[in-house]
Short mmCIF file of C-alpha atoms in Angstrom, two decimals:
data_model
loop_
_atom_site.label_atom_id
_atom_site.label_comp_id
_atom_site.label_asym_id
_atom_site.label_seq_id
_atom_site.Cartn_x
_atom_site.Cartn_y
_atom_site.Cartn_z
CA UNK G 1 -102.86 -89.06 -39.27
CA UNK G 2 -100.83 -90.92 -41.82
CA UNK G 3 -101.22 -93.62 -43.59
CA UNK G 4 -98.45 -95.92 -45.02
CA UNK G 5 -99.06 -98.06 -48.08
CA UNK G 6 -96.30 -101.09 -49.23
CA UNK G 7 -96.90 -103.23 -51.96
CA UNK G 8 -96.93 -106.22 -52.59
CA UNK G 9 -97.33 -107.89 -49.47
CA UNK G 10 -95.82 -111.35 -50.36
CA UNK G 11 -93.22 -111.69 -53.05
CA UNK G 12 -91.22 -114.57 -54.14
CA UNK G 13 -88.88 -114.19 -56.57
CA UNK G 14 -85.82 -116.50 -57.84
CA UNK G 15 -82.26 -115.88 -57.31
CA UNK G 16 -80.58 -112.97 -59.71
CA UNK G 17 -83.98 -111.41 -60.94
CA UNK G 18 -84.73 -107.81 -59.98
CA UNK G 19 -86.49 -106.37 -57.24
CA UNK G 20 -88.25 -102.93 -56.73
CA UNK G 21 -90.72 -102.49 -53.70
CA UNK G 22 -92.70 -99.47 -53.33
CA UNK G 23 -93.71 -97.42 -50.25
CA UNK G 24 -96.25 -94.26 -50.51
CA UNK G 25 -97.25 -92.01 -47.82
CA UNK G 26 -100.46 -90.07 -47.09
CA UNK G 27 -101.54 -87.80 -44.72
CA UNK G 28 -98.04 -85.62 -44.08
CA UNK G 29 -95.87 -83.94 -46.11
CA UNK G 30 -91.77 -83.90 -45.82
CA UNK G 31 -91.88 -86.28 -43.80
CA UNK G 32 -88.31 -88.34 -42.88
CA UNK G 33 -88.90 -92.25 -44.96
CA UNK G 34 -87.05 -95.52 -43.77
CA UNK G 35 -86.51 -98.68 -45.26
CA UNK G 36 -86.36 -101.71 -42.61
CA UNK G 37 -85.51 -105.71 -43.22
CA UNK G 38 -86.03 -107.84 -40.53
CA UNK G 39 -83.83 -111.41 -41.86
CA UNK G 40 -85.31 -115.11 -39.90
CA UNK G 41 -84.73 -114.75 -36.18
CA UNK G 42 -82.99 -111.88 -36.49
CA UNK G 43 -83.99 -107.97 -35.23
CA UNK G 44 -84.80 -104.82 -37.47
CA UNK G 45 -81.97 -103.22 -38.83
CA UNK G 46 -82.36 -100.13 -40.97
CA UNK G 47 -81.09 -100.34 -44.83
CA UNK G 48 -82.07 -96.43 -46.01
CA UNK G 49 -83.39 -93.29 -44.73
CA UNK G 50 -84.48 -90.13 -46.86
CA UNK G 51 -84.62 -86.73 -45.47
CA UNK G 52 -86.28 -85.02 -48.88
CA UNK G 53 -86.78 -85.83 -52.09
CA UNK G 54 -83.34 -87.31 -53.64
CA UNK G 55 -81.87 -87.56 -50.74
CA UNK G 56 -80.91 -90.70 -49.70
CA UNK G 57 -78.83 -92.04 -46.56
CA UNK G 58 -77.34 -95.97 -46.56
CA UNK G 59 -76.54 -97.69 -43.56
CA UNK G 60 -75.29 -101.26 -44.47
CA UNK G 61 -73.46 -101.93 -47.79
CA UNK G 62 -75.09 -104.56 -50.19
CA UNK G 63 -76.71 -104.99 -53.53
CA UNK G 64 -79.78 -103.26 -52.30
CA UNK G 65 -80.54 -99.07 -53.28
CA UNK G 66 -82.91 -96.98 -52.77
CA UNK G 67 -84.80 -93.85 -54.71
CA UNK G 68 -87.35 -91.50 -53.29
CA UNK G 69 -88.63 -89.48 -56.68
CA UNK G 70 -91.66 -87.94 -55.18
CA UNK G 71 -92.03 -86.24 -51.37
CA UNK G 72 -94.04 -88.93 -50.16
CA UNK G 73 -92.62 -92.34 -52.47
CA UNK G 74 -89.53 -94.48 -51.54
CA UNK G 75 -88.89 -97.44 -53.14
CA UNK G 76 -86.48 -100.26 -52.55
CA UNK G 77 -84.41 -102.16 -55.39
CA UNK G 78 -82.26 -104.55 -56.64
CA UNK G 79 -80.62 -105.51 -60.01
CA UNK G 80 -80.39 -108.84 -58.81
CA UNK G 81 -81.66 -110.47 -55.89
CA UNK G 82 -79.26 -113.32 -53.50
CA UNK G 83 -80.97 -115.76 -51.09
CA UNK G 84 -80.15 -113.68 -47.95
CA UNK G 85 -82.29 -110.64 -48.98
CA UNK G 86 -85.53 -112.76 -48.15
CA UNK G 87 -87.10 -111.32 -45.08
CA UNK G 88 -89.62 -109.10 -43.77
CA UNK G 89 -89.42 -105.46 -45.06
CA UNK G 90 -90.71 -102.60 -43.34
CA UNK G 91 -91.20 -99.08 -44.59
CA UNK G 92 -91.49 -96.01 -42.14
CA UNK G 93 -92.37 -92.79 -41.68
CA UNK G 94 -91.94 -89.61 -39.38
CA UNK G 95 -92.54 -86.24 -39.05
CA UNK G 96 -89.51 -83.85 -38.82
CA UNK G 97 -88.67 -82.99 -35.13
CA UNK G 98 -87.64 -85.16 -32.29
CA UNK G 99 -90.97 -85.55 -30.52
CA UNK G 100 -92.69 -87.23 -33.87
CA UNK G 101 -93.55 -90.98 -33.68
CA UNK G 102 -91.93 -93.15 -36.35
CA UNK G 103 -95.11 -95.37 -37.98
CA UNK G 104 -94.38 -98.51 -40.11
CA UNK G 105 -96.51 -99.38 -43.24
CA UNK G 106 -97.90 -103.47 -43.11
CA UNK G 107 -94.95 -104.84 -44.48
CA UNK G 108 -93.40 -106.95 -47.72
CA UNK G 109 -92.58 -110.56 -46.90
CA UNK G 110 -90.09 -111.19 -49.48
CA UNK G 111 -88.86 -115.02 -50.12
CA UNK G 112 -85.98 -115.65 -52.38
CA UNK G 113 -85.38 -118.80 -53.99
CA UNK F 1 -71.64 -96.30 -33.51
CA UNK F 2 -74.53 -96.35 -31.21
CA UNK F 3 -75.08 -99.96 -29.49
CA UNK F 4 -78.53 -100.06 -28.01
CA UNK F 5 -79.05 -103.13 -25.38
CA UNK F 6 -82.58 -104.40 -24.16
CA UNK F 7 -83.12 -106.60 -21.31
CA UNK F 8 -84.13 -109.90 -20.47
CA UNK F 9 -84.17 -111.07 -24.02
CA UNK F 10 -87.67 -113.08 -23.16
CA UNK F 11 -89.96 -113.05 -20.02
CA UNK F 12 -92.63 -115.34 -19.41
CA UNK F 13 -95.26 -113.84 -16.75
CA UNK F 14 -98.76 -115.05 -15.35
CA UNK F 15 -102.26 -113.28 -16.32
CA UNK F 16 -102.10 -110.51 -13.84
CA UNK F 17 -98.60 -110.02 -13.24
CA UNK F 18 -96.88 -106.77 -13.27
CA UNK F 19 -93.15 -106.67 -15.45
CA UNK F 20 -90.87 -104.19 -16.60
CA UNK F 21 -88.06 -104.64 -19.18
CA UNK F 22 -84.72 -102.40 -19.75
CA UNK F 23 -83.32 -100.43 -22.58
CA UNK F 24 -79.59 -99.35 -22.36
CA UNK F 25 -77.59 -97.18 -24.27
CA UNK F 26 -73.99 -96.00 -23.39
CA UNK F 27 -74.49 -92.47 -24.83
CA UNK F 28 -77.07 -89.52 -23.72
CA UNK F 29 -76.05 -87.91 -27.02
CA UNK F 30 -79.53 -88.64 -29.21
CA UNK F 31 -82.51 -87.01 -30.34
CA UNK F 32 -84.76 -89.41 -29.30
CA UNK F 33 -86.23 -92.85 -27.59
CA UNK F 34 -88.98 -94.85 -28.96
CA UNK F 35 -90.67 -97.53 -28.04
CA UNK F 36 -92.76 -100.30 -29.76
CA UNK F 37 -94.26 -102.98 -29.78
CA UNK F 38 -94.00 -105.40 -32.31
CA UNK F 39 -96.26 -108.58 -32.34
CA UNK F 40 -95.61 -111.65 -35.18
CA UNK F 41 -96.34 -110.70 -38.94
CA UNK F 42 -97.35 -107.48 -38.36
CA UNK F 43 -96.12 -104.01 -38.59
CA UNK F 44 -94.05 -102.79 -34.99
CA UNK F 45 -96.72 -100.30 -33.28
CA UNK F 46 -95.64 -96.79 -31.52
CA UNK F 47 -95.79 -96.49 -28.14
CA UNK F 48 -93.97 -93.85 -26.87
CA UNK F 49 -91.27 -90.98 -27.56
CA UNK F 50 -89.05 -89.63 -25.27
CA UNK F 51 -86.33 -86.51 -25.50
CA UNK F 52 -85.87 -85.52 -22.07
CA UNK F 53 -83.79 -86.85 -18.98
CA UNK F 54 -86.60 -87.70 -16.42
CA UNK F 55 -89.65 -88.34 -19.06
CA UNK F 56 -92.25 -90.62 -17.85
CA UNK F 57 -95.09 -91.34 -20.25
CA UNK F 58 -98.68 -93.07 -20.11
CA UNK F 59 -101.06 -95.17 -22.21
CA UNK F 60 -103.23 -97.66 -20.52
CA UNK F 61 -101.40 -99.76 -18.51
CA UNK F 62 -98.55 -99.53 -20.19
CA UNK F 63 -95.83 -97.13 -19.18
CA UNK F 64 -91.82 -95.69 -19.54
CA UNK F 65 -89.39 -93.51 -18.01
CA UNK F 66 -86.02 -92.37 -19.11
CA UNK F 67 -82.88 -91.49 -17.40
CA UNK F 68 -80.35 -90.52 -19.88
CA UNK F 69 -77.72 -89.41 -17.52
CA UNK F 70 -77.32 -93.02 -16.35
CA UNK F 71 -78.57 -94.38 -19.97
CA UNK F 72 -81.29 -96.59 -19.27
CA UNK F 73 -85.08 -96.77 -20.06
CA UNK F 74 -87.53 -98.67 -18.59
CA UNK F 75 -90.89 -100.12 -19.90
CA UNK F 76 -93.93 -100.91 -17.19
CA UNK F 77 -96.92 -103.36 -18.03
CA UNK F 78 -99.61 -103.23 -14.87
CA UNK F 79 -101.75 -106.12 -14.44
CA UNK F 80 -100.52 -108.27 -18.12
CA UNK F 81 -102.93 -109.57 -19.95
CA UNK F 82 -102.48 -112.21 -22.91
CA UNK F 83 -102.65 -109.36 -25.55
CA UNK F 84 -99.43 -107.75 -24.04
CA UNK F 85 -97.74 -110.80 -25.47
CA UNK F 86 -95.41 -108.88 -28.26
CA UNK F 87 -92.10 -108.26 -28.43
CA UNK F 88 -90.86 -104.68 -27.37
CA UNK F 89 -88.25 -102.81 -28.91
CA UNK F 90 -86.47 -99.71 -28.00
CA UNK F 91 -84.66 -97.94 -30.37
CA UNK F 92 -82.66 -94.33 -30.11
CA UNK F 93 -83.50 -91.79 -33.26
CA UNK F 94 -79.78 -90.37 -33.58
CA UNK F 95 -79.01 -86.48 -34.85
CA UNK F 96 -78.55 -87.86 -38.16
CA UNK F 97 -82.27 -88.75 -38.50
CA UNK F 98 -81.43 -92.53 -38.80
CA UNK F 99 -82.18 -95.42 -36.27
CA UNK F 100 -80.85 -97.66 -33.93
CA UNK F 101 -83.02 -100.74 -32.58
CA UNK F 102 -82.26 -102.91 -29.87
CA UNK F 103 -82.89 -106.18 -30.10
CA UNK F 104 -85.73 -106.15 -28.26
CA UNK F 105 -87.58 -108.23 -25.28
CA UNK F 106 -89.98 -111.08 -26.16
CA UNK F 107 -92.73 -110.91 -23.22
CA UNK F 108 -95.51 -114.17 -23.09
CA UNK F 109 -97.93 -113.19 -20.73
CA UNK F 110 -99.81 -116.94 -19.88
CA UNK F 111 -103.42 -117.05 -19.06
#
């Protein structure tokens, strides 16, 4: 089965300075990767999903991006951070096909300040 | 752009109690349901994927049914215990391999 790895797991980091969170993958291979926020008292909603390597789907426009370089790596950025990007972040996996499970990785609680 | 409902928002239920909550979704036109369960701080869990109209799927006491020609699921707990106490969110995996989460229910199951 696969394992999902996120790092860090708490992050605070001032307004305007950088951000680049890292998700890596074990146990599959191709498999379909998603980046997740969950903002204070609000639900998950789904930033980026990669289908293969350099591929790279957005679903809501801000000053986030994504980059998947390797099969099993996707990692979440920004140039420069703004108070509402602090939240929960969630990075998931799946296999290809419809019957596959989705499994999410622990986690990055991300404060800005 | 697919709107995926969940119902009661939060339900409170006794040590013991049976409860089901809804998913809704005005479109059969998906790849796939999921279900999770997502407790406080922690990553949201798989419970269960569904494709076809008339699924019904199993684990523990804990089970789900979908009827995509009337676009609703349905999630079962038997007998809740304290540890059910999560919140549960539904979400459709669309052709385009992305996501769509409901807002989910927020269950308390009191001892």
């Amino acid at each position: 089965s696969q394992t999902i790895h996120q790092w860090p797991a708490t992050l605070v980091q001032p307004v305007g300075s950088p951000l680049s969170l890292e998700c890596t993958v074990e146990g599959t291979s191709n498999p379909n990767l998603y980046w997740y926020r969950q903002a204070a008292g609000r639900g998950l909603q789904l930033l980026f999903y990669s289908v293969g390597i350099g591929q790279i789907s957005s679903e809501v426009p801000q000053n986030l991006s994504a980059s998947r370089p390797q099969d099993r790596q996707f990692i979440l950025s920004s140039k420069k951070l703004l108070l509402s990007d602090s939240g929960f972040y969630l990075c998931a996996c799946k296999g290809q096909g419809s019957s596959y499970e989705q499994y999410f990785g622990p986690g990055t609680r991300l404060t800005v300040t | 752009i697919l709107n995926v409902e969940q119902s009661p928002q939060s339900l409170h239920v006794q040590e013991g109690d049976s409860t089901n909550f809804t998913c809704s979704f005005p479109s059969s036109n998906f790849y796939a349901l999921h279900w999770y369960r997502w407790e406080t701080a922690k990553s949201p869990e798989a419970l269960f994927v569904m494709t076809l109209n008339g699924d019904e799927k199993k684990k523990g006491r804990i089970s789900a049914t979908l009827n995509t020609k009337e676009g609703y699921s349905y999630l079962y707990i038997k007998g809740s215990q304290p540890e059910d106490s999560a919140t549960y969110l539904c979400a459709l995996h669309n052709y385009g391999q992305n996501f769509v989460f409901g807002p989910g229910t927020r269950l308390s199951v009191l001892p």
